[in-house]
Short mmCIF file of C-alpha atoms in Angstrom, two decimals:
data_model
loop_
_atom_site.label_atom_id
_atom_site.label_comp_id
_atom_site.label_asym_id
_atom_site.label_seq_id
_atom_site.Cartn_x
_atom_site.Cartn_y
_atom_site.Cartn_z
CA MET A 258 10.12 -36.83 14.30
CA SER A 259 8.92 -35.14 11.62
CA TYR A 260 9.33 -31.33 11.85
CA TYR A 261 6.16 -30.48 9.82
CA LYS A 262 2.69 -32.15 10.39
CA ASP A 263 1.61 -34.75 7.50
CA LYS A 264 -1.07 -32.35 6.17
CA TYR A 265 -2.32 -29.07 7.05
CA ASP A 266 -5.80 -27.11 6.21
CA VAL A 267 -3.93 -24.12 4.66
CA ILE A 268 -0.49 -23.31 4.10
CA VAL A 269 0.75 -19.46 3.56
CA ILE A 270 3.36 -18.87 1.65
CA GLY A 271 4.80 -15.55 3.08
CA GLY A 272 4.74 -14.11 6.24
CA ALA A 273 4.16 -10.34 5.58
CA LEU A 274 0.97 -8.49 6.39
CA ALA A 275 -1.21 -10.48 4.08
CA GLY A 276 0.00 -13.86 4.92
CA MET A 277 -0.14 -13.20 8.35
CA SER A 278 -3.68 -11.40 8.24
CA ALA A 279 -5.08 -14.42 6.22
CA ALA A 280 -3.43 -16.70 8.81
CA MET A 281 -5.35 -15.01 11.59
CA LYS A 282 -8.70 -15.06 10.18
CA LEU A 283 -8.34 -18.97 9.05
CA ALA A 284 -7.35 -19.59 12.62
CA THR A 285 -10.22 -18.01 14.30
CA GLU A 286 -12.26 -20.21 12.20
CA GLY A 287 -10.45 -23.21 13.51
CA LYS A 288 -8.38 -24.13 10.66
CA ASP A 289 -4.76 -25.49 11.01
CA VAL A 290 -2.41 -23.21 9.50
CA LEU A 291 1.14 -23.20 8.59
CA VAL A 292 2.79 -19.94 7.60
CA LEU A 293 6.35 -20.07 5.71
CA GLU A 294 8.29 -17.21 5.71
CA ARG A 295 11.85 -16.88 3.46
CA HIS A 296 13.15 -14.03 5.94
CA ASN A 297 13.90 -14.37 9.34
CA LEU A 298 11.53 -11.68 10.31
CA PRO A 299 7.43 -11.08 9.95
CA GLY A 300 6.02 -8.52 7.96
CA GLY A 301 7.92 -8.31 4.46
CA ILE A 302 8.82 -4.72 4.18
CA ALA A 303 6.75 -3.61 7.03
CA THR A 304 9.78 -3.17 9.05
CA SER A 305 12.51 -1.23 10.79
CA PHE A 306 16.28 -1.36 11.17
CA VAL A 307 19.02 -0.18 13.43
CA ARG A 308 21.95 1.65 13.46
CA ASP A 309 24.40 2.97 16.02
CA GLY A 310 21.35 1.66 18.63
CA ILE A 311 18.99 3.86 17.02
CA GLU A 312 15.88 2.40 15.15
CA ILE A 313 14.65 3.77 11.95
CA GLU A 314 11.42 3.15 10.00
CA ALA A 315 12.01 1.39 7.10
CA THR A 316 8.77 2.19 5.13
CA LEU A 317 5.68 3.10 6.53
CA HIS A 318 4.60 6.64 5.93
CA GLU A 319 0.94 6.43 6.93
CA MET A 320 -1.68 3.53 7.61
CA MET A 321 -4.95 4.50 6.37
CA SER A 322 -8.36 2.86 7.51
CA ILE A 323 -7.43 3.29 11.12
CA GLY A 324 -9.45 6.06 12.52
CA SER A 325 -10.00 6.57 16.40
CA ASP A 326 -12.22 5.79 19.05
CA GLU A 327 -12.04 9.53 20.16
CA LYS A 328 -14.47 12.02 18.81
CA PRO A 329 -14.63 13.67 16.27
CA LEU A 330 -12.79 10.38 14.44
CA LYS A 331 -14.28 7.10 14.42
CA PRO A 332 -12.65 3.69 14.39
CA LEU A 333 -12.26 2.52 10.57
CA PHE A 334 -12.49 -1.02 8.95
CA ILE A 335 -8.71 -1.92 9.41
CA ARG A 336 -8.77 -0.95 13.21
CA LYS A 337 -11.95 -2.88 13.56
CA TYR A 338 -10.88 -5.73 11.87
CA LEU A 339 -7.03 -5.87 13.90
CA ASP A 340 -9.39 -5.18 17.08
CA ASP A 341 -11.54 -8.52 16.43
CA MET A 342 -8.42 -10.65 15.59
CA LYS A 343 -7.23 -8.85 19.09
CA VAL A 344 -4.25 -7.52 17.71
CA ALA A 345 -2.88 -4.69 19.70
CA ILE A 346 -0.96 -1.69 18.39
CA ASN A 347 -0.30 1.40 19.72
CA TRP A 348 -1.42 3.99 17.18
CA LEU A 349 -0.38 7.52 17.20
CA ARG A 350 -2.31 10.17 14.54
CA VAL A 351 -0.30 11.89 12.17
CA PRO A 352 -0.82 16.03 12.81
CA GLU A 353 -1.81 16.80 9.17
CA ALA A 354 -3.10 15.06 5.86
CA TYR A 355 -0.14 16.64 3.78
CA GLN A 356 1.33 19.73 2.74
CA LEU A 357 1.69 20.58 -0.92
CA VAL A 358 4.45 22.58 -2.07
CA SER A 359 4.63 23.48 -5.67
CA PRO A 360 6.09 26.93 -6.29
CA GLU A 361 5.51 27.20 -9.90
CA ASP A 362 2.02 27.09 -9.32
CA GLY A 363 2.35 29.47 -6.48
CA ILE A 364 0.87 26.51 -4.47
CA ASP A 365 1.91 26.18 -0.64
CA ILE A 366 -0.96 24.62 1.81
CA GLU A 367 -1.19 22.47 4.33
CA LEU A 368 -4.84 20.33 4.84
CA HIS A 369 -5.87 18.67 7.87
CA ALA A 370 -8.33 15.44 7.79
CA GLY A 371 -11.89 15.65 9.55
CA ARG A 372 -15.32 16.81 9.33
CA ARG A 373 -16.83 19.94 11.31
CA ASP A 374 -20.18 19.29 13.35
CA ASP A 375 -22.22 20.97 10.48
CA GLY A 376 -20.75 18.02 7.94
CA THR A 377 -18.72 20.58 6.12
CA TRP A 378 -14.78 19.05 5.45
CA ILE A 379 -11.90 20.99 7.06
CA CYS A 380 -9.96 20.68 4.35
CA ALA A 381 -12.50 22.47 2.16
CA ASP A 382 -12.36 25.54 4.24
CA GLU A 383 -8.32 25.49 4.33
CA ILE A 384 -8.77 25.37 0.60
CA GLU A 385 -11.34 28.29 0.95
CA ALA A 386 -8.87 30.69 2.69
CA GLN A 387 -6.48 30.60 0.02
CA TYR A 388 -8.67 30.11 -3.23
CA PRO A 389 -12.12 31.73 -2.39
CA GLY A 390 -14.96 30.44 -4.06
CA SER A 391 -13.80 26.76 -3.96
CA LYS A 392 -15.79 25.70 -0.52
CA ASP A 393 -18.59 24.47 -2.01
CA ASP A 394 -17.45 22.17 -5.13
CA VAL A 395 -14.70 20.85 -2.95
CA ASN A 396 -17.44 20.02 -0.10
CA ALA A 397 -19.69 18.33 -2.74
CA LEU A 398 -16.71 16.33 -4.03
CA PHE A 399 -15.66 14.89 -0.92
CA GLU A 400 -19.38 14.24 -0.26
CA ILE A 401 -19.48 12.08 -3.43
CA MET A 402 -16.14 10.33 -2.57
CA LYS A 403 -17.25 9.61 0.77
CA GLN A 404 -20.72 7.66 -0.54
CA VAL A 405 -18.24 5.54 -2.96
CA TYR A 406 -15.65 4.84 -0.02
CA GLU A 407 -18.81 3.57 1.94
CA SER A 408 -20.31 1.54 -0.89
CA VAL A 409 -16.91 -0.07 -1.59
CA LEU A 410 -16.34 -1.12 2.17
CA TYR A 411 -20.08 -2.75 2.10
CA LEU A 412 -19.26 -4.40 -1.10
CA ASN A 413 -16.26 -5.90 0.52
CA GLU A 414 -18.41 -7.77 2.91
CA HIS A 415 -21.36 -8.55 0.97
CA THR A 416 -21.85 -9.81 -2.47
CA ILE A 417 -25.05 -8.09 -4.23
CA SER A 418 -26.92 -7.85 -7.53
CA LYS A 419 -26.07 -5.20 -10.10
CA LEU A 420 -29.76 -4.00 -9.54
CA GLU A 421 -29.20 -3.61 -6.07
CA THR A 422 -26.03 -1.71 -6.96
CA LEU A 423 -27.73 0.87 -9.03
CA LYS A 424 -30.33 1.28 -6.27
CA ASN A 425 -28.39 1.54 -3.27
CA HIS A 426 -25.18 2.42 -4.61
CA GLU A 427 -25.78 5.18 -7.05
CA ALA A 428 -22.26 7.30 -6.69
CA LEU A 429 -20.27 4.04 -7.37
CA ALA A 430 -22.77 3.38 -10.18
CA LYS A 431 -22.29 6.26 -11.95
CA THR A 432 -18.72 6.81 -11.36
CA ALA A 433 -17.36 3.48 -11.74
CA GLY A 434 -16.46 3.65 -15.24
CA TYR A 435 -14.19 7.18 -15.01
CA SER A 436 -10.88 8.16 -14.21
CA ALA A 437 -10.55 10.38 -11.45
CA LYS A 438 -9.62 13.27 -13.60
CA GLU A 439 -13.05 12.73 -15.85
CA VAL A 440 -15.23 13.09 -13.00
CA ILE A 441 -13.71 15.81 -11.18
CA ASP A 442 -13.54 17.76 -14.77
CA ARG A 443 -17.04 16.86 -15.68
CA MET A 444 -18.73 17.62 -12.38
CA PHE A 445 -17.09 20.50 -11.59
CA PRO A 446 -15.95 22.19 -14.48
CA HIS A 447 -15.26 25.59 -13.00
CA MET A 448 -13.10 24.35 -10.16
CA ARG A 449 -9.68 26.20 -10.25
CA ARG A 450 -6.62 24.62 -11.62
CA GLU A 451 -4.80 25.09 -8.34
CA VAL A 452 -7.65 23.13 -6.26
CA LYS A 453 -7.58 20.36 -8.78
CA GLN A 454 -3.74 20.38 -8.08
CA ILE A 455 -3.86 20.58 -4.50
CA LEU A 456 -6.67 17.51 -4.59
CA SER A 457 -4.25 15.17 -6.53
CA ALA A 458 -1.38 15.40 -4.32
CA TYR A 459 -2.17 11.94 -2.99
CA TRP A 460 -2.08 10.35 -6.65
CA ILE A 461 1.75 9.01 -5.79
CA TYR A 462 0.45 6.69 -3.01
CA VAL A 463 -1.51 4.73 -5.68
CA GLY A 464 1.21 4.82 -8.45
CA GLN A 465 -1.23 6.03 -11.19
CA PRO A 466 -1.93 9.40 -12.83
CA MET A 467 -5.22 11.24 -12.39
CA SER A 468 -5.94 10.57 -15.99
CA SER A 469 -5.91 6.87 -15.87
CA MET A 470 -6.68 6.42 -11.95
CA PRO A 471 -10.17 4.77 -11.45
CA PHE A 472 -12.36 7.21 -9.45
CA THR A 473 -13.16 4.61 -7.37
CA ILE A 474 -9.64 4.37 -5.98
CA TYR A 475 -9.18 7.86 -5.92
CA SER A 476 -12.37 8.11 -3.72
CA PHE A 477 -11.57 5.32 -1.28
CA LEU A 478 -8.16 6.62 -0.89
CA MET A 479 -9.21 10.68 -0.44
CA ALA A 480 -12.06 9.64 1.53
CA ASP A 481 -10.50 7.20 3.75
CA TYR A 482 -7.61 9.69 4.72
CA MET A 483 -9.65 12.85 4.96
CA LEU A 484 -12.10 10.84 7.13
CA GLY A 485 -9.99 9.43 10.00
CA GLY A 486 -6.89 10.72 9.40
CA SER A 487 -3.91 8.60 9.07
CA PHE A 488 -1.46 6.93 11.76
CA VAL A 489 1.65 5.32 12.50
CA ALA A 490 2.44 2.80 14.93
CA ARG A 491 4.71 3.83 17.91
CA GLY A 492 6.95 1.01 17.56
CA PHE A 493 7.09 1.57 13.78
CA SER A 494 6.01 -0.83 11.44
CA HIS A 495 8.12 -3.39 13.02
CA GLU A 496 5.57 -3.47 15.98
CA MET A 497 2.58 -4.18 13.78
CA SER A 498 4.54 -7.07 12.23
CA VAL A 499 5.25 -8.53 15.46
CA ALA A 500 2.00 -7.86 16.98
CA MET A 501 0.25 -9.79 13.96
CA ALA A 502 2.72 -12.79 13.95
CA GLU A 503 2.44 -13.34 18.07
CA ARG A 504 -1.23 -13.18 17.75
CA CYS A 505 -0.82 -15.94 14.76
CA MET A 506 1.26 -18.28 17.35
CA ASN A 507 -1.34 -17.66 20.05
CA LEU A 508 -4.23 -18.98 17.91
CA GLY A 509 -2.13 -21.96 17.04
CA VAL A 510 -0.73 -21.01 13.62
CA GLN A 511 2.71 -22.65 13.07
CA MET A 512 5.05 -19.79 11.82
CA GLU A 513 8.58 -21.07 10.27
CA PHE A 514 11.09 -18.38 9.12
CA GLY A 515 13.99 -18.94 7.07
CA GLN A 516 11.79 -21.37 4.82
CA THR A 517 11.95 -20.71 0.92
CA VAL A 518 8.98 -22.62 -0.76
CA GLU A 519 10.35 -23.57 -4.15
CA LYS A 520 7.39 -25.66 -5.62
CA ILE A 521 3.48 -25.36 -5.29
CA LEU A 522 2.42 -29.08 -5.72
CA VAL A 523 -0.45 -29.59 -8.12
CA LYS A 524 -2.40 -32.54 -9.54
CA ASN A 525 -5.53 -32.39 -11.59
CA GLY A 526 -5.84 -28.69 -11.41
CA HIS A 527 -5.99 -28.47 -7.53
CA VAL A 528 -3.12 -27.90 -5.30
CA TYR A 529 -2.04 -30.67 -2.75
CA GLY A 530 1.33 -29.11 -1.07
CA ILE A 531 4.61 -27.74 -1.19
CA ARG A 532 8.34 -28.05 -1.38
CA THR A 533 10.78 -26.25 0.44
CA ALA A 534 14.24 -25.16 -0.92
CA HIS A 535 15.61 -27.94 1.81
CA GLY A 536 13.47 -30.64 0.22
CA GLU A 537 10.48 -30.93 2.53
CA GLU A 538 7.36 -32.11 0.98
CA ILE A 539 4.17 -30.43 3.22
CA HIS A 540 0.84 -31.13 2.11
CA ALA A 541 -2.75 -28.70 2.22
CA ASP A 542 -5.70 -28.82 -0.05
CA TYR A 543 -5.47 -24.79 0.24
CA ILE A 544 -2.73 -22.45 -0.55
CA ALA A 545 -2.63 -18.61 0.04
CA SER A 546 0.12 -17.29 -1.84
CA ALA A 547 2.48 -14.15 -1.47
CA PRO A 548 4.52 -14.62 -4.84
CA TYR A 549 3.30 -12.95 -7.78
CA PRO A 550 1.23 -15.03 -10.28
CA ASN A 551 4.10 -14.25 -12.75
CA VAL A 552 6.49 -16.17 -10.56
CA VAL A 553 3.81 -18.98 -9.40
CA TYR A 554 2.70 -19.95 -13.04
CA GLY A 555 6.05 -18.87 -14.50
CA LYS A 556 8.38 -21.45 -12.14
CA MET A 557 6.80 -22.46 -9.06
CA ILE A 558 3.78 -24.64 -10.11
CA GLU A 559 4.97 -28.29 -10.44
CA PRO A 560 4.37 -29.71 -13.06
CA GLN A 561 4.22 -26.84 -15.10
CA SER A 562 1.87 -29.01 -17.32
CA GLU A 563 -0.85 -28.00 -14.50
CA VAL A 564 -0.79 -24.40 -15.41
CA PRO A 565 -3.69 -23.19 -17.60
CA ALA A 566 -2.99 -21.16 -20.82
CA GLU A 567 -5.12 -18.49 -19.43
CA ALA A 568 -3.34 -18.44 -16.34
CA ARG A 569 0.02 -17.32 -18.31
CA LYS A 570 -1.89 -15.00 -20.37
CA TYR A 571 -3.27 -13.34 -17.28
CA ALA A 572 0.11 -13.06 -15.54
CA ASP A 573 1.82 -12.07 -18.85
CA ALA A 574 -1.00 -8.96 -19.50
CA MET A 575 -0.98 -7.56 -15.78
CA PRO A 576 1.44 -4.33 -15.90
CA MET A 577 3.37 -4.04 -12.74
CA SER A 578 2.71 -1.10 -10.41
CA VAL A 579 5.47 1.29 -8.89
CA SER A 580 8.22 0.06 -6.79
CA CYS A 581 10.12 2.44 -4.51
CA PHE A 582 13.12 4.62 -4.18
CA SER A 583 13.54 5.90 -0.97
CA VAL A 584 16.59 8.09 0.74
CA VAL A 585 16.44 7.31 4.52
CA LEU A 586 18.20 9.78 6.72
CA LEU A 587 19.00 10.26 10.23
CA LEU A 588 20.11 14.07 10.57
CA ASP A 589 21.89 15.58 13.62
CA ALA A 590 19.74 18.54 14.00
CA ARG A 591 16.19 19.20 14.77
CA PRO A 592 13.56 19.83 12.28
CA GLU A 593 12.93 23.19 12.97
CA ASP A 594 16.37 23.97 12.51
CA LEU A 595 16.35 22.51 9.28
CA ASN A 596 13.10 24.68 8.08
CA ILE A 597 11.13 21.07 8.26
CA HIS A 598 7.66 22.04 9.97
CA ALA A 599 5.18 19.13 8.73
CA TYR A 600 5.10 15.56 8.95
CA SER A 601 4.11 14.76 5.34
CA VAL A 602 4.85 17.00 2.23
CA PHE A 603 4.50 16.41 -1.33
CA SER A 604 6.84 19.04 -3.51
CA SER A 605 7.48 19.45 -7.16
CA GLU A 606 10.39 20.82 -9.04
CA THR A 607 8.03 21.80 -11.78
CA SER A 608 4.11 22.28 -12.28
CA MET A 609 1.91 19.82 -10.98
CA ASP A 610 1.33 17.21 -13.96
CA THR A 611 0.50 13.77 -12.84
CA ASP A 612 0.91 12.50 -16.38
CA LYS A 613 4.16 13.89 -16.55
CA PHE A 614 5.40 12.76 -13.21
CA TRP A 615 4.01 8.88 -14.11
CA ALA A 616 6.27 9.17 -17.68
CA GLN A 617 9.38 10.36 -15.35
CA GLY A 618 8.69 7.28 -13.20
CA LYS A 619 10.12 5.03 -16.11
CA GLN A 620 13.47 6.76 -15.95
CA LEU A 621 16.19 6.80 -13.36
CA GLY A 622 16.15 10.16 -11.36
CA ASN A 623 15.44 13.40 -11.95
CA TRP A 624 12.10 12.80 -10.47
CA ASP A 625 10.47 16.33 -10.20
CA TYR A 626 7.92 15.26 -7.41
CA LEU A 627 8.77 13.82 -4.26
CA THR A 628 7.26 12.79 -0.83
CA THR A 629 9.28 13.63 2.30
CA ILE A 630 8.37 12.31 5.70
CA CYS A 631 9.67 13.44 9.08
CA LEU A 632 8.75 11.21 11.67
CA ASN A 633 9.71 13.55 14.20
CA TYR A 634 6.09 15.38 14.06
CA ALA A 635 4.24 11.89 14.40
CA ASN A 636 6.05 10.01 16.77
CA PRO A 637 8.38 12.13 18.74
CA GLU A 638 9.43 9.69 21.06
CA GLY A 639 10.76 7.28 18.30
CA VAL A 640 13.44 9.98 17.43
CA PRO A 641 16.75 10.76 19.68
CA ASP A 642 16.41 14.28 21.13
CA GLY A 643 18.17 16.86 18.86
CA MET A 644 17.95 14.37 15.73
CA THR A 645 15.87 14.21 12.66
CA SER A 646 14.42 11.16 10.89
CA LEU A 647 13.52 12.19 7.14
CA SER A 648 12.87 10.03 4.19
CA ILE A 649 12.80 11.29 0.74
CA THR A 650 10.49 9.03 -1.50
CA ASN A 651 9.59 8.68 -5.21
CA LEU A 652 7.65 5.52 -6.68
CA PRO A 653 9.13 4.94 -10.11
CA LEU A 654 8.08 1.81 -12.18
CA PRO A 655 10.15 -1.24 -12.18
CA GLU A 656 11.35 -0.72 -15.23
CA CYS A 657 13.26 2.44 -14.55
CA PHE A 658 15.98 0.04 -13.44
CA ASP A 659 16.24 -2.48 -16.21
CA GLY A 660 19.10 -1.09 -17.90
CA VAL A 661 21.30 -1.29 -14.16
CA THR A 662 23.92 -3.63 -13.78
CA ALA A 663 25.67 -4.95 -10.87
CA ASP A 664 28.44 -2.85 -12.17
CA ASN A 665 26.96 0.46 -11.99
CA TYR A 666 24.29 -0.29 -9.57
CA PHE A 667 25.91 1.72 -6.60
CA GLU A 668 26.90 4.42 -8.69
CA THR A 669 23.49 4.72 -9.92
CA LYS A 670 21.70 4.85 -6.57
CA ARG A 671 24.05 7.21 -5.13
CA ARG A 672 23.54 9.62 -7.98
CA ILE A 673 19.93 9.36 -7.63
CA ALA A 674 19.98 9.98 -3.86
CA SER A 675 21.87 12.79 -4.01
CA GLY A 676 20.29 14.26 -6.47
CA MET A 677 16.68 13.85 -4.28
CA ILE A 678 18.79 15.21 -1.18
CA ASP A 679 19.98 18.34 -3.16
CA GLN A 680 16.09 19.08 -4.41
CA VAL A 681 14.75 18.80 -0.91
CA SER A 682 17.78 20.83 0.24
CA LYS A 683 16.77 23.59 -2.17
CA ARG A 684 13.24 23.60 -1.12
CA LEU A 685 14.14 23.93 2.61
CA GLY A 686 17.04 26.46 1.90
CA VAL A 687 19.56 24.16 4.07
CA ASN A 688 22.19 21.76 3.00
CA LEU A 689 20.72 18.49 4.52
CA LYS A 690 24.10 17.15 3.25
CA ASP A 691 25.90 18.85 6.19
CA TYR A 692 23.74 17.05 8.53
CA ILE A 693 23.36 13.53 7.75
CA TYR A 694 24.56 11.27 10.82
CA ASP A 695 23.66 8.15 8.81
CA ILE A 696 21.97 7.28 5.58
CA GLU A 697 20.13 4.30 3.62
CA VAL A 698 19.01 3.93 0.19
CA GLU A 699 16.16 1.69 -0.81
CA THR A 700 15.74 0.70 -4.26
CA PRO A 701 13.48 -1.83 -5.96
CA VAL A 702 16.59 -4.16 -6.14
CA THR A 703 16.31 -3.66 -2.38
CA ILE A 704 12.89 -4.76 -2.16
CA SER A 705 13.38 -7.74 -4.77
CA HIS A 706 16.36 -8.93 -2.52
CA TYR A 707 14.64 -8.28 0.76
CA THR A 708 11.21 -10.08 0.07
CA GLY A 709 11.45 -11.93 -3.22
CA ASP A 710 8.67 -9.60 -4.69
CA TYR A 711 8.65 -9.77 -8.32
CA ARG A 712 10.81 -6.84 -9.72
CA GLY A 713 10.70 -5.01 -6.70
CA GLY A 714 7.05 -4.48 -6.97
CA ILE A 715 5.23 -3.05 -3.69
CA TYR A 716 2.08 -2.22 -5.05
CA GLY A 717 0.89 -5.22 -7.01
CA TYR A 718 -0.52 -4.64 -10.64
CA GLN A 719 -1.66 -1.24 -11.91
CA HIS A 720 -5.09 -0.06 -10.95
CA SER A 721 -5.91 1.47 -14.09
CA MET A 722 -8.95 2.24 -16.16
CA ASP A 723 -8.29 -1.01 -17.85
CA ASN A 724 -7.93 -2.95 -14.59
CA SER A 725 -9.88 -1.25 -11.88
CA VAL A 726 -10.65 -2.84 -8.40
CA VAL A 727 -14.36 -2.93 -9.96
CA ALA A 728 -13.33 -5.16 -12.95
CA ARG A 729 -10.96 -7.35 -10.68
CA LEU A 730 -14.37 -7.96 -8.54
CA GLU A 731 -16.07 -9.33 -11.57
CA ASP A 732 -13.15 -11.44 -12.53
CA VAL A 733 -12.07 -12.40 -9.12
CA GLU A 734 -13.57 -16.22 -9.05
CA ARG A 735 -12.44 -16.64 -12.70
CA ASP A 736 -8.86 -15.62 -12.20
CA GLN A 737 -8.42 -18.68 -9.40
CA TYR A 738 -6.94 -20.88 -12.18
CA ILE A 739 -5.99 -23.61 -9.80
CA LYS A 740 -8.07 -24.96 -7.35
CA GLY A 741 -7.15 -24.18 -4.00
CA LEU A 742 -4.73 -21.66 -4.98
CA VAL A 743 -5.33 -17.98 -3.58
CA GLY A 744 -3.21 -15.05 -4.23
CA CYS A 745 -2.38 -13.14 -0.68
CA ALA A 746 -0.36 -10.21 -1.30
CA SER A 747 -0.38 -6.70 -2.95
CA HIS A 748 -0.99 -8.46 -6.54
CA GLN A 749 -4.27 -9.38 -5.16
CA LEU A 750 -7.83 -7.84 -5.59
CA VAL A 751 -7.27 -4.51 -3.37
CA GLY A 752 -3.37 -4.06 -4.10
CA ASP A 753 -1.85 -0.60 -2.95
CA GLY A 754 -0.37 -0.21 0.73
CA MET A 755 0.08 -1.76 4.14
CA ALA A 756 -3.78 -1.60 5.26
CA CYS A 757 -4.91 -2.81 1.90
CA ASN A 758 -2.68 -5.87 2.18
CA ILE A 759 -4.03 -6.59 5.56
CA ASN A 760 -7.33 -6.49 3.74
CA ASN A 761 -5.99 -8.56 0.80
CA GLY A 762 -5.14 -11.36 3.49
CA LYS A 763 -8.78 -10.98 5.08
CA ILE A 764 -10.36 -11.53 1.64
CA ALA A 765 -7.68 -14.56 0.65
CA ALA A 766 -9.08 -16.37 3.91
CA THR A 767 -12.70 -15.74 3.36
CA MET A 768 -12.23 -16.97 -0.39
CA ILE A 769 -10.83 -20.15 1.24
CA LEU A 770 -13.26 -20.30 4.02
CA ALA A 771 -16.11 -20.32 1.06
CA GLU A 772 -14.36 -22.77 -1.14
CA MET A 773 -13.99 -24.92 2.09
CA GLU A 774 -17.86 -24.85 2.81
CA LYS A 775 -18.63 -25.32 -1.06
CA GLU A 776 -16.44 -28.52 -1.37
CA GLY A 777 -17.60 -29.85 1.99
CA ALA A 778 -21.02 -29.62 0.69
CA ARG A 779 -20.51 -31.44 -2.24
#
């Protein structure tokens, strides 16, 4: 018997969050779907690892767009989508939005998500307490961001004319062509510098400085986190991955692991199947592809003569967004004994300057800006009593590792990790190295080896003013250079993080379903 069917409706290359999201959506519409994953586990980097019988979160800091059924929060669109797909995940709310510590700027503040009964934002009161006279500006800014956020959600589900956008989505239309820095500086010229710095803390999770981050992206990120808070899964990100994989299979999706797709087969400008590394040729008229376009157009399309010149130009022109350098620590002391009192801390060795931090992302180590996550405060049952699960992370650009070789790789990553631990130890006033029970260091090379992601990218392409989500929405159909082939990962429309990848999968499935309907009507 043949292991695979003669033909599927859709083949999904990659069983990470976007691929499984697309497979679920397609399967609920009655489509016959095959998912091929190169690893032996689902989820891509949404996973965990076990050391000495202790499970340790590998990547997830926070899930956005979750929200809650409990007042004053409400369920947000990723929770709603997973609920619609009947994916059950035990979500735990992160206690605070974030703490920002920048001694040179005199900043040490902790902000919390949510709105009060009168509509004002909790974080506005917290900022007001330290910087009197700021509350009205902060509330006004968040109201604008909330309107942009709601418009983006609406456009995610509906296609409307430019006239409708101007008429019914005024805040989005007015700010879409500007960076986060431009909008804040122009609309709130008297806002204190420290307040702007506090409101810039999340920039690292987008991988773009405030001067070139589209206000649309900034608004969506901040409004989402500050409306509904952020969440983690009780069973780590691996719980989320396994739950989605199980739901896929319950819906009839065929998921196969340890299967590397080497070629995407194309004839007369339309895909007709794939070939695996084992030599199997499997047929389908539609393919949702996790590999980056650089890889797809550069070596996966067979024959290469089917790759349009415009597709190569597109892949070459798209600048890569950030990768990840993370020191994951298991410490044999309680957080409070290590002077750790918050789940999420952004800290800067020097004055908050996102352009400077962005430039530092091109160099190997000595990064002034770090994010520190203490899992104990969001998921205390996930950490053994008397221990601390702590990660220290920077999101550098992939080119920072261009000069690293096999000979100096291990020395390089140990040197950088040691410096990051020393930097956080200095802030805490505690030498963390004295308490290390276990340690793992994740680099762009780790990401590339584990997932096959191009250059270790985790956030796809840069969401800059030259390539914003608004511009991508305009070009979304033009970018489908080969019929039946749709991107399905962080390099696709939305990019940026695990929640966005789940949404990217939904978008990819919706595009395929629309194309199927269109071709069926011909």
